[in-house]
Amino acid sequence: MSLDFNDETFRGDFTYRNSERAIKRFPFPFPEDNYMYSVNMEPHVPGPVGSVFEHMFDVDEHYVSEMRDRAQVLADDPLRCQSLPHMELAGWDLLELIMESKALDYPHWFSLTKDGNQWHWVNRPLQIEQKFTFLDASTLPCGPMEYITRQTQGDFTLQDQRDEDLWIEAGMVTTQADWSLDFDIGMSFKQWHAPVPLAHQLGIFDRALKFLLKLQHGVPVRRFNWTMTVDPLLDTSPENYPKWGPSKTTMTPETVGRRQHLRVELQTLHRLPRSNAIAFPIRCYLISFQDLVTVPKWARRMHRVVQTIPDELATYKGFIRNKPLMLDYLAQFDDGLPTSPGF
Ligand code: HEM
């Protein structure tokens, strides 16, 4: 594996680690000392150099190992990748968006050469070289969405738009926070969001859907979501709950700093040009509590967020059981000083 990328695991011996650089650029998601759901969307425009927003699709030190983990999940459970037949065009739109962005943003790792519909793609970190005919699926080893998302960090769903609603009808979902593509496929925006507490009553999904139905091509938006995960596990799926659920019961005061991870999802939304579908990449970043508290303002704020979070949210996010353990650990790093708004 090249020096740019870690050789690590997200299961078994859990050798996943963040370098100092990765900790510094971690997308800490809390602008305030407390947290409640909101329609927290902003334009997905390039951010500071080195930040996770610098490029349209962030490629970081975990890239190669994450792709290896995805391949393993798919080998065990092919239903993590599904695309209803009418979504193939959206898959091509997504492939184009990702290939063009990566070739532009990371020319030392990726290149895309076009001669009409004859495309030549090179992915150096994964040692892939592919000549194919754009819009002709018989020239790729698998469907276009599967092909490109096996080479791109984060989960992906594709939503068709019709009848003033969005329908989740394709996806590559191997790093999810306890929801299932196989269960949700074919559902509408409010149907797949049905399990979320409080947000429906706050009108959040009404407003978000209204906004998304008008999303324009070339003007992507982004938002953060977050949850908590014991051990740096990417695949926290309901399908595999028996494998990872019990690990929540074995954390102790001695291991909480090392094992408890804040899981942040950088979610972006892109209108696709040919299909008019919406692509929804969900990029997962994990940081252990012991790394998080090396940044004093994050440590203070994390303590206060966990302390004040409504029980409904801590239950839904699956950490109510370990909340006292987490608070005891984080309290040592909260000196009571006021924090300033923003990240
Ligand atoms: C949770 C999908 C856009 C807000 C979820 C869940 C899924 C999902 C599958 C988990 C539900 C469960 O428990 O089974 C999507 C897709 C979107 C999208 C495919 C794109 C079309 C949005 C937007 C908002 C939003 C724009 C903005 C307000 C939320 C919230 C949760 C949630 C607040 C609860 C998350 C948590 O507490 O961990 N979403 N979502 N979603 N979604 Fe979305």
Tab-separated table of C-alpha atoms and ligand atoms in Angstrom:
chain	number	residue	atom	x	y	z
A	1	MET	CA	0.000	0.000	0.000
A	2	SER	CA	1.340	3.455	-0.919
A	3	LEU	CA	2.606	5.785	1.788
A	4	ASP	CA	-0.395	8.058	1.204
A	5	PHE	CA	-2.812	5.481	2.610
A	6	ASN	CA	-3.105	3.593	5.896
A	7	ASP	CA	-3.192	-0.199	5.935
A	8	GLU	CA	-5.884	-0.764	8.596
A	9	THR	CA	-9.015	-2.694	9.563
A	10	PHE	CA	-12.528	-1.654	10.611
A	11	ARG	CA	-13.366	-5.030	12.172
A	12	GLY	CA	-11.671	-7.845	14.079
A	13	ASP	CA	-8.458	-6.335	15.460
A	14	PHE	CA	-9.610	-2.755	14.628
A	15	THR	CA	-6.289	-1.266	13.599
A	16	TYR	CA	-8.019	1.900	12.264
A	17	ARG	CA	-6.159	5.031	13.388
A	18	ASN	CA	-6.277	8.747	12.592
A	19	SER	CA	-2.948	10.474	11.970
A	20	GLU	CA	-2.353	13.886	13.548
A	21	ARG	CA	-3.295	15.461	10.253
A	22	ALA	CA	-6.558	13.510	10.134
A	23	ILE	CA	-7.422	14.605	13.681
A	24	LYS	CA	-6.747	18.256	12.819
A	25	ARG	CA	-9.031	18.130	9.772
A	26	PHE	CA	-11.751	16.068	11.460
A	27	PRO	CA	-15.164	17.588	10.673
A	28	PHE	CA	-16.328	18.352	14.212
A	29	PRO	CA	-20.038	18.961	13.672
A	30	PHE	CA	-21.249	21.017	16.656
A	31	PRO	CA	-21.484	24.822	16.287
A	32	GLU	CA	-23.065	25.131	19.773
A	33	ASP	CA	-22.936	23.451	23.209
A	34	ASN	CA	-26.256	21.716	22.633
A	35	TYR	CA	-27.803	19.815	19.763
A	36	MET	CA	-31.218	19.496	18.180
A	37	TYR	CA	-32.252	18.468	14.687
A	38	SER	CA	-32.580	21.290	12.171
A	39	VAL	CA	-32.639	21.807	8.406
A	40	ASN	CA	-28.890	22.382	8.544
A	41	MET	CA	-28.068	22.674	4.851
A	42	GLU	CA	-25.526	24.993	3.223
A	43	PRO	CA	-24.014	25.259	-0.264
A	44	HIS	CA	-21.404	22.565	-0.917
A	45	VAL	CA	-18.708	24.993	-2.036
A	46	PRO	CA	-14.941	24.393	-1.775
A	47	GLY	CA	-13.592	25.000	1.747
A	48	PRO	CA	-10.105	25.774	3.092
A	49	VAL	CA	-7.129	23.885	1.634
A	50	GLY	CA	-6.614	20.642	3.546
A	51	SER	CA	-10.145	20.598	4.984
A	52	VAL	CA	-12.680	17.866	4.208
A	53	PHE	CA	-14.519	20.490	2.151
A	54	GLU	CA	-11.585	21.327	-0.089
A	55	HIS	CA	-12.889	19.049	-2.834
A	56	MET	CA	-16.276	17.758	-3.985
A	57	PHE	CA	-15.369	14.214	-2.826
A	58	ASP	CA	-12.793	14.012	-0.059
A	59	VAL	CA	-10.179	11.260	-0.499
A	60	ASP	CA	-8.151	10.716	2.681
A	61	GLU	CA	-5.647	8.359	4.294
A	62	HIS	CA	-8.356	5.724	4.914
A	63	TYR	CA	-9.326	5.406	1.231
A	64	VAL	CA	-7.743	2.107	0.244
A	65	SER	CA	-8.640	0.296	3.478
A	66	GLU	CA	-12.227	1.557	3.339
A	67	MET	CA	-12.603	0.198	-0.184
A	68	ARG	CA	-11.228	-3.156	0.957
A	69	ASP	CA	-13.795	-3.212	3.788
A	70	ARG	CA	-16.603	-2.383	1.324
A	71	ALA	CA	-15.573	-5.280	-0.935
A	72	GLN	CA	-15.706	-7.607	2.060
A	73	VAL	CA	-19.200	-6.416	3.093
A	74	LEU	CA	-20.454	-6.910	-0.480
A	75	ALA	CA	-18.959	-10.384	-0.712
A	76	ASP	CA	-20.866	-11.350	2.466
A	77	ASP	CA	-24.109	-9.562	1.520
A	78	PRO	CA	-24.643	-8.491	-2.122
A	79	LEU	CA	-27.950	-6.761	-1.218
A	80	ARG	CA	-25.998	-3.812	0.190
A	81	CYS	CA	-25.810	-2.623	-3.398
A	82	GLN	CA	-29.100	-2.399	-5.284
A	83	SER	CA	-30.379	-0.399	-8.217
A	84	LEU	CA	-33.914	-0.656	-9.593
A	85	PRO	CA	-33.804	-0.963	-13.406
A	86	HIS	CA	-34.980	2.622	-14.132
A	87	MET	CA	-32.082	4.040	-12.056
A	88	GLU	CA	-29.275	3.007	-14.413
A	89	LEU	CA	-29.133	6.444	-16.047
A	90	ALA	CA	-28.761	8.042	-12.600
A	91	GLY	CA	-25.891	5.598	-12.013
A	92	TRP	CA	-24.141	6.931	-15.131
A	93	ASP	CA	-24.737	10.505	-13.953
A	94	LEU	CA	-23.115	9.631	-10.639
A	95	LEU	CA	-20.177	7.883	-12.304
A	96	GLU	CA	-19.563	10.968	-14.447
A	97	LEU	CA	-19.773	13.344	-11.470
A	98	ILE	CA	-17.320	11.326	-9.399
A	99	MET	CA	-14.830	10.549	-12.181
A	100	GLU	CA	-14.711	14.154	-13.392
A	101	SER	CA	-14.377	15.545	-9.855
A	102	LYS	CA	-11.665	13.131	-8.761
A	103	ALA	CA	-9.648	13.506	-11.964
A	104	LEU	CA	-9.782	17.293	-11.564
A	105	ASP	CA	-9.101	17.409	-7.814
A	106	TYR	CA	-6.554	14.577	-7.457
A	107	PRO	CA	-4.746	14.324	-10.831
A	108	HIS	CA	-1.841	12.405	-9.211
A	109	TRP	CA	-4.227	9.571	-8.225
A	110	PHE	CA	-7.002	9.613	-10.848
A	111	SER	CA	-7.286	10.393	-14.542
A	112	LEU	CA	-10.150	10.432	-17.020
A	113	THR	CA	-9.607	10.724	-20.768
A	114	LYS	CA	-12.541	11.032	-23.152
A	115	ASP	CA	-12.808	10.499	-26.899
A	116	GLY	CA	-16.526	10.999	-27.512
A	117	ASN	CA	-18.232	8.224	-25.536
A	118	GLN	CA	-14.999	6.202	-25.339
A	119	TRP	CA	-13.703	6.851	-21.798
A	120	HIS	CA	-10.454	5.768	-20.161
A	121	TRP	CA	-10.364	5.788	-16.354
A	122	VAL	CA	-7.271	5.290	-14.234
A	123	ASN	CA	-7.425	4.864	-10.435
A	124	ARG	CA	-3.821	4.547	-9.272
A	125	PRO	CA	-4.392	3.914	-5.512
A	126	LEU	CA	-6.617	0.904	-6.302
A	127	GLN	CA	-4.581	-0.070	-9.392
A	128	ILE	CA	-7.589	0.002	-11.710
A	129	GLU	CA	-7.511	0.908	-15.360
A	130	GLN	CA	-10.701	0.721	-17.410
A	131	LYS	CA	-11.623	1.603	-20.971
A	132	PHE	CA	-15.390	1.701	-21.495
A	133	THR	CA	-18.197	3.257	-23.507
A	134	PHE	CA	-20.099	5.858	-21.510
A	135	LEU	CA	-23.814	4.865	-21.217
A	136	ASP	CA	-23.126	1.263	-22.324
A	137	ALA	CA	-23.205	-0.929	-19.204
A	138	SER	CA	-21.984	-4.001	-21.104
A	139	THR	CA	-18.540	-2.355	-21.266
A	140	LEU	CA	-18.113	-2.231	-17.446
A	141	PRO	CA	-17.626	-5.226	-15.106
A	142	CYS	CA	-20.823	-4.231	-13.201
A	143	GLY	CA	-23.448	-1.468	-13.247
A	144	PRO	CA	-22.171	2.139	-13.323
A	145	MET	CA	-23.240	3.032	-9.756
A	146	GLU	CA	-21.670	-0.115	-8.331
A	147	TYR	CA	-18.541	0.367	-10.417
A	148	ILE	CA	-17.787	3.878	-9.201
A	149	THR	CA	-18.966	3.482	-5.589
A	150	ARG	CA	-16.663	0.492	-5.114
A	151	GLN	CA	-13.958	3.131	-5.676
A	152	THR	CA	-15.357	5.999	-3.593
A	153	GLN	CA	-15.492	6.445	0.174
A	154	GLY	CA	-18.923	6.877	1.757
A	155	ASP	CA	-22.336	5.373	1.189
A	156	PHE	CA	-24.470	6.507	-1.724
A	157	THR	CA	-28.183	6.561	-2.423
A	158	LEU	CA	-29.936	7.696	-5.578
A	159	GLN	CA	-33.405	9.213	-5.373
A	160	ASP	CA	-35.844	9.405	-8.255
A	161	GLN	CA	-38.112	12.467	-8.220
A	162	ARG	CA	-41.804	12.110	-9.164
A	163	ASP	CA	-45.242	12.986	-7.712
A	164	GLU	CA	-43.686	15.853	-5.682
A	165	ASP	CA	-41.645	13.348	-3.658
A	166	LEU	CA	-38.264	11.588	-3.599
A	167	TRP	CA	-37.994	7.803	-3.828
A	168	ILE	CA	-34.899	5.917	-2.691
A	169	GLU	CA	-34.426	3.493	-5.579
A	170	ALA	CA	-30.705	2.709	-5.762
A	171	GLY	CA	-27.795	2.686	-3.371
A	172	MET	CA	-24.448	1.378	-2.201
A	173	VAL	CA	-24.744	1.166	1.574
A	174	THR	CA	-22.002	-0.619	3.526
A	175	THR	CA	-21.004	1.973	6.169
A	176	GLN	CA	-24.377	3.002	7.549
A	177	ALA	CA	-25.524	4.110	10.991
A	178	ASP	CA	-28.018	1.323	11.664
A	179	TRP	CA	-30.433	1.557	8.725
A	180	SER	CA	-30.979	-0.817	5.839
A	181	LEU	CA	-31.073	-0.130	2.097
A	182	ASP	CA	-32.761	-3.493	1.537
A	183	PHE	CA	-35.556	-2.434	3.931
A	184	ASP	CA	-35.890	1.168	2.663
A	185	ILE	CA	-35.605	0.681	-1.088
A	186	GLY	CA	-38.739	1.964	-2.875
A	187	MET	CA	-39.776	4.232	0.031
A	188	SER	CA	-40.610	7.950	-0.130
A	189	PHE	CA	-38.792	10.726	1.775
A	190	LYS	CA	-41.083	10.694	4.817
A	191	GLN	CA	-41.477	6.913	4.814
A	192	TRP	CA	-37.746	6.218	5.105
A	193	HIS	CA	-37.410	8.983	7.736
A	194	ALA	CA	-40.321	7.583	9.783
A	195	PRO	CA	-38.158	6.161	12.642
A	196	VAL	CA	-36.498	9.539	13.406
A	197	PRO	CA	-37.870	11.020	16.685
A	198	LEU	CA	-39.044	14.662	17.144
A	199	ALA	CA	-38.006	15.895	13.683
A	200	HIS	CA	-41.382	15.207	12.008
A	201	GLN	CA	-43.227	17.240	14.663
A	202	LEU	CA	-40.723	20.091	14.212
A	203	GLY	CA	-41.631	20.247	10.493
A	204	ILE	CA	-38.027	19.449	9.535
A	205	PHE	CA	-38.843	16.843	6.910
A	206	ASP	CA	-41.589	19.008	5.320
A	207	ARG	CA	-39.123	21.858	4.868
A	208	ALA	CA	-36.201	19.665	3.784
A	209	LEU	CA	-38.290	17.894	1.130
A	210	LYS	CA	-39.656	21.180	-0.234
A	211	PHE	CA	-36.086	22.447	-0.560
A	212	LEU	CA	-34.744	19.288	-2.183
A	213	LEU	CA	-37.474	19.094	-4.822
A	214	LYS	CA	-36.127	22.396	-6.159
A	215	LEU	CA	-32.419	21.494	-5.954
A	216	GLN	CA	-30.623	22.662	-9.104
A	217	HIS	CA	-27.955	20.884	-11.133
A	218	GLY	CA	-24.476	22.320	-10.416
A	219	VAL	CA	-25.474	23.785	-7.029
A	220	PRO	CA	-24.907	20.941	-4.523
A	221	VAL	CA	-25.616	21.373	-0.817
A	222	ARG	CA	-24.250	19.668	2.300
A	223	ARG	CA	-25.173	18.955	5.896
A	224	PHE	CA	-23.783	17.048	8.872
A	225	ASN	CA	-25.312	14.197	10.777
A	226	TRP	CA	-23.633	12.337	13.647
A	227	THR	CA	-23.949	9.421	16.001
A	228	MET	CA	-21.790	7.322	18.325
A	229	THR	CA	-20.110	3.981	17.584
A	230	VAL	CA	-18.244	1.619	19.905
A	231	ASP	CA	-15.001	0.567	18.151
A	232	PRO	CA	-14.099	1.964	14.716
A	233	LEU	CA	-16.649	-0.106	12.860
A	234	LEU	CA	-17.850	1.124	9.479
A	235	ASP	CA	-20.538	-1.488	8.927
A	236	THR	CA	-23.040	-0.792	11.720
A	237	SER	CA	-25.955	-2.224	9.741
A	238	PRO	CA	-29.145	-3.772	11.153
A	239	GLU	CA	-28.267	-6.863	9.092
A	240	ASN	CA	-25.136	-7.353	11.220
A	241	TYR	CA	-26.514	-6.063	14.540
A	242	PRO	CA	-25.899	-9.402	16.286
A	243	LYS	CA	-22.179	-8.949	15.520
A	244	TRP	CA	-21.738	-5.341	16.726
A	245	GLY	CA	-24.692	-4.601	19.048
A	246	PRO	CA	-23.311	-6.577	22.008
A	247	SER	CA	-20.014	-4.620	21.899
A	248	LYS	CA	-21.908	-1.706	23.487
A	249	THR	CA	-22.188	-3.728	26.672
A	250	THR	CA	-18.462	-4.363	27.146
A	251	MET	CA	-17.068	-0.822	27.346
A	252	THR	CA	-15.520	0.134	30.702
A	253	PRO	CA	-14.135	3.362	32.263
A	254	GLU	CA	-10.662	2.096	31.279
A	255	THR	CA	-11.560	1.501	27.612
A	256	VAL	CA	-14.078	4.247	26.835
A	257	GLY	CA	-11.448	6.732	25.565
A	258	ARG	CA	-10.040	4.214	23.112
A	259	ARG	CA	-13.250	2.436	22.076
A	260	GLN	CA	-15.921	5.133	21.994
A	261	HIS	CA	-15.986	6.926	18.630
A	262	LEU	CA	-17.845	9.984	17.441
A	263	ARG	CA	-19.204	9.123	13.997
A	264	VAL	CA	-19.760	12.100	11.732
A	265	GLU	CA	-21.496	11.922	8.391
A	266	LEU	CA	-20.781	14.598	5.820
A	267	GLN	CA	-23.832	14.343	3.578
A	268	THR	CA	-24.035	16.090	0.233
A	269	LEU	CA	-26.913	16.374	-2.217
A	270	HIS	CA	-26.441	16.706	-5.969
A	271	ARG	CA	-29.056	17.092	-8.716
A	272	LEU	CA	-28.048	14.839	-11.601
A	273	PRO	CA	-28.209	16.195	-15.149
A	274	ARG	CA	-29.727	13.455	-17.358
A	275	SER	CA	-31.907	11.491	-14.937
A	276	ASN	CA	-33.028	14.460	-12.760
A	277	ALA	CA	-32.409	12.125	-9.795
A	278	ILE	CA	-30.724	13.316	-6.585
A	279	ALA	CA	-27.489	11.690	-5.467
A	280	PHE	CA	-26.918	11.523	-1.703
A	281	PRO	CA	-23.338	10.642	-0.718
A	282	ILE	CA	-22.979	9.965	3.022
A	283	ARG	CA	-19.320	10.152	3.983
A	284	CYS	CA	-18.480	8.692	7.393
A	285	TYR	CA	-15.598	9.975	9.581
A	286	LEU	CA	-14.696	8.258	12.855
A	287	ILE	CA	-12.692	9.681	15.768
A	288	SER	CA	-11.991	8.045	19.126
A	289	PHE	CA	-12.797	10.055	22.253
A	290	GLN	CA	-9.112	9.947	23.227
A	291	ASP	CA	-8.175	11.665	19.952
A	292	LEU	CA	-11.121	14.076	20.105
A	293	VAL	CA	-10.134	15.408	23.542
A	294	THR	CA	-6.716	16.432	22.226
A	295	VAL	CA	-8.535	19.517	20.915
A	296	PRO	CA	-9.686	21.290	24.117
A	297	LYS	CA	-12.607	23.203	22.573
A	298	TRP	CA	-14.008	19.992	21.072
A	299	ALA	CA	-13.645	18.159	24.404
A	300	ARG	CA	-15.582	20.852	26.300
A	301	ARG	CA	-18.298	21.027	23.702
A	302	MET	CA	-18.665	17.252	23.299
A	303	HIS	CA	-19.205	16.948	27.046
A	304	ARG	CA	-21.928	19.604	26.999
A	305	VAL	CA	-23.667	18.173	23.929
A	306	VAL	CA	-23.854	14.687	25.458
A	307	GLN	CA	-24.956	16.163	28.796
A	308	THR	CA	-27.873	18.111	27.320
A	309	ILE	CA	-29.057	15.871	24.510
A	310	PRO	CA	-32.746	14.838	24.793
A	311	ASP	CA	-33.197	11.201	25.810
A	312	GLU	CA	-35.200	10.525	22.638
A	313	LEU	CA	-32.148	11.393	20.518
A	314	ALA	CA	-29.641	9.482	22.682
A	315	THR	CA	-31.939	6.440	22.462
A	316	TYR	CA	-32.438	6.705	18.704
A	317	LYS	CA	-28.703	7.168	18.170
A	318	GLY	CA	-28.116	4.080	20.304
A	319	PHE	CA	-25.888	5.456	23.097
A	320	ILE	CA	-28.279	6.031	26.014
A	321	ARG	CA	-26.889	2.976	27.814
A	322	ASN	CA	-23.307	4.268	27.703
A	323	LYS	CA	-24.143	7.936	28.267
A	324	PRO	CA	-23.011	7.960	31.950
A	325	LEU	CA	-19.703	6.304	31.020
A	326	MET	CA	-19.156	8.836	28.247
A	327	LEU	CA	-20.014	11.770	30.510
A	328	ASP	CA	-17.639	10.616	33.257
A	329	TYR	CA	-14.835	10.405	30.734
A	330	LEU	CA	-15.542	13.741	29.016
A	331	ALA	CA	-16.132	15.669	32.277
A	332	GLN	CA	-12.371	15.567	33.029
A	333	PHE	CA	-11.770	17.740	29.971
A	334	ASP	CA	-14.519	20.325	30.580
A	335	ASP	CA	-13.089	23.204	32.619
A	336	GLY	CA	-16.406	25.092	32.586
A	337	LEU	CA	-15.064	27.901	30.398
A	338	PRO	CA	-17.542	29.460	27.983
A	339	THR	CA	-17.236	28.343	24.363
A	340	SER	CA	-17.675	30.577	21.357
A	341	PRO	CA	-20.244	29.903	18.628
A	342	GLY	CA	-18.962	28.070	15.526
A	343	PHE	CA	-16.617	25.154	15.091
B	1	HEM	C1	-31.993	9.907	9.217
B	1	HEM	C2	-31.811	9.007	4.466
B	1	HEM	C3	-31.893	13.747	3.504
B	1	HEM	C4	-32.482	14.628	8.197
B	1	HEM	C5	-32.004	9.257	8.004
B	1	HEM	C6	-32.039	7.824	7.824
B	1	HEM	C7	-31.973	7.585	6.504
B	1	HEM	C8	-31.912	8.852	5.819
B	1	HEM	C9	-31.977	6.220	5.800
B	1	HEM	C10	-32.120	6.766	8.933
B	1	HEM	C11	-33.577	6.503	9.255
B	1	HEM	C12	-33.771	5.261	10.130
B	1	HEM	O1	-33.591	5.337	11.354
B	1	HEM	O2	-34.058	4.184	9.568
B	1	HEM	C13	-31.798	10.226	3.800
B	1	HEM	C14	-31.703	10.366	2.367
B	1	HEM	C15	-31.726	11.701	2.097
B	1	HEM	C16	-31.844	12.398	3.359
B	1	HEM	C17	-31.588	9.216	1.371
B	1	HEM	C18	-31.601	12.383	0.758
B	1	HEM	C19	-32.496	12.443	-0.146
B	1	HEM	C20	-32.068	14.399	4.694
B	1	HEM	C21	-32.144	15.829	4.823
B	1	HEM	C22	-32.321	16.095	6.125
B	1	HEM	C23	-32.338	14.807	6.840
B	1	HEM	C24	-32.023	16.839	3.684
B	1	HEM	C25	-32.420	17.485	6.676
B	1	HEM	C26	-33.055	17.888	7.659
B	1	HEM	C27	-32.331	13.438	8.876
B	1	HEM	C28	-32.276	13.328	10.327
B	1	HEM	C29	-32.103	11.971	10.614
B	1	HEM	C30	-32.099	11.281	9.350
B	1	HEM	C31	-32.363	14.467	11.318
B	1	HEM	C32	-31.862	11.353	12.004
B	1	HEM	C33	-30.368	11.124	12.124
B	1	HEM	C34	-29.812	10.782	13.487
B	1	HEM	O3	-30.256	11.267	14.521
B	1	HEM	O4	-28.801	10.048	13.529
B	1	HEM	N1	-31.935	9.853	6.771
B	1	HEM	N2	-31.887	11.462	4.369
B	1	HEM	N3	-32.192	13.810	5.938
B	1	HEM	N4	-32.223	12.193	8.319
B	1	HEM	FE1	-32.121	11.840	6.351
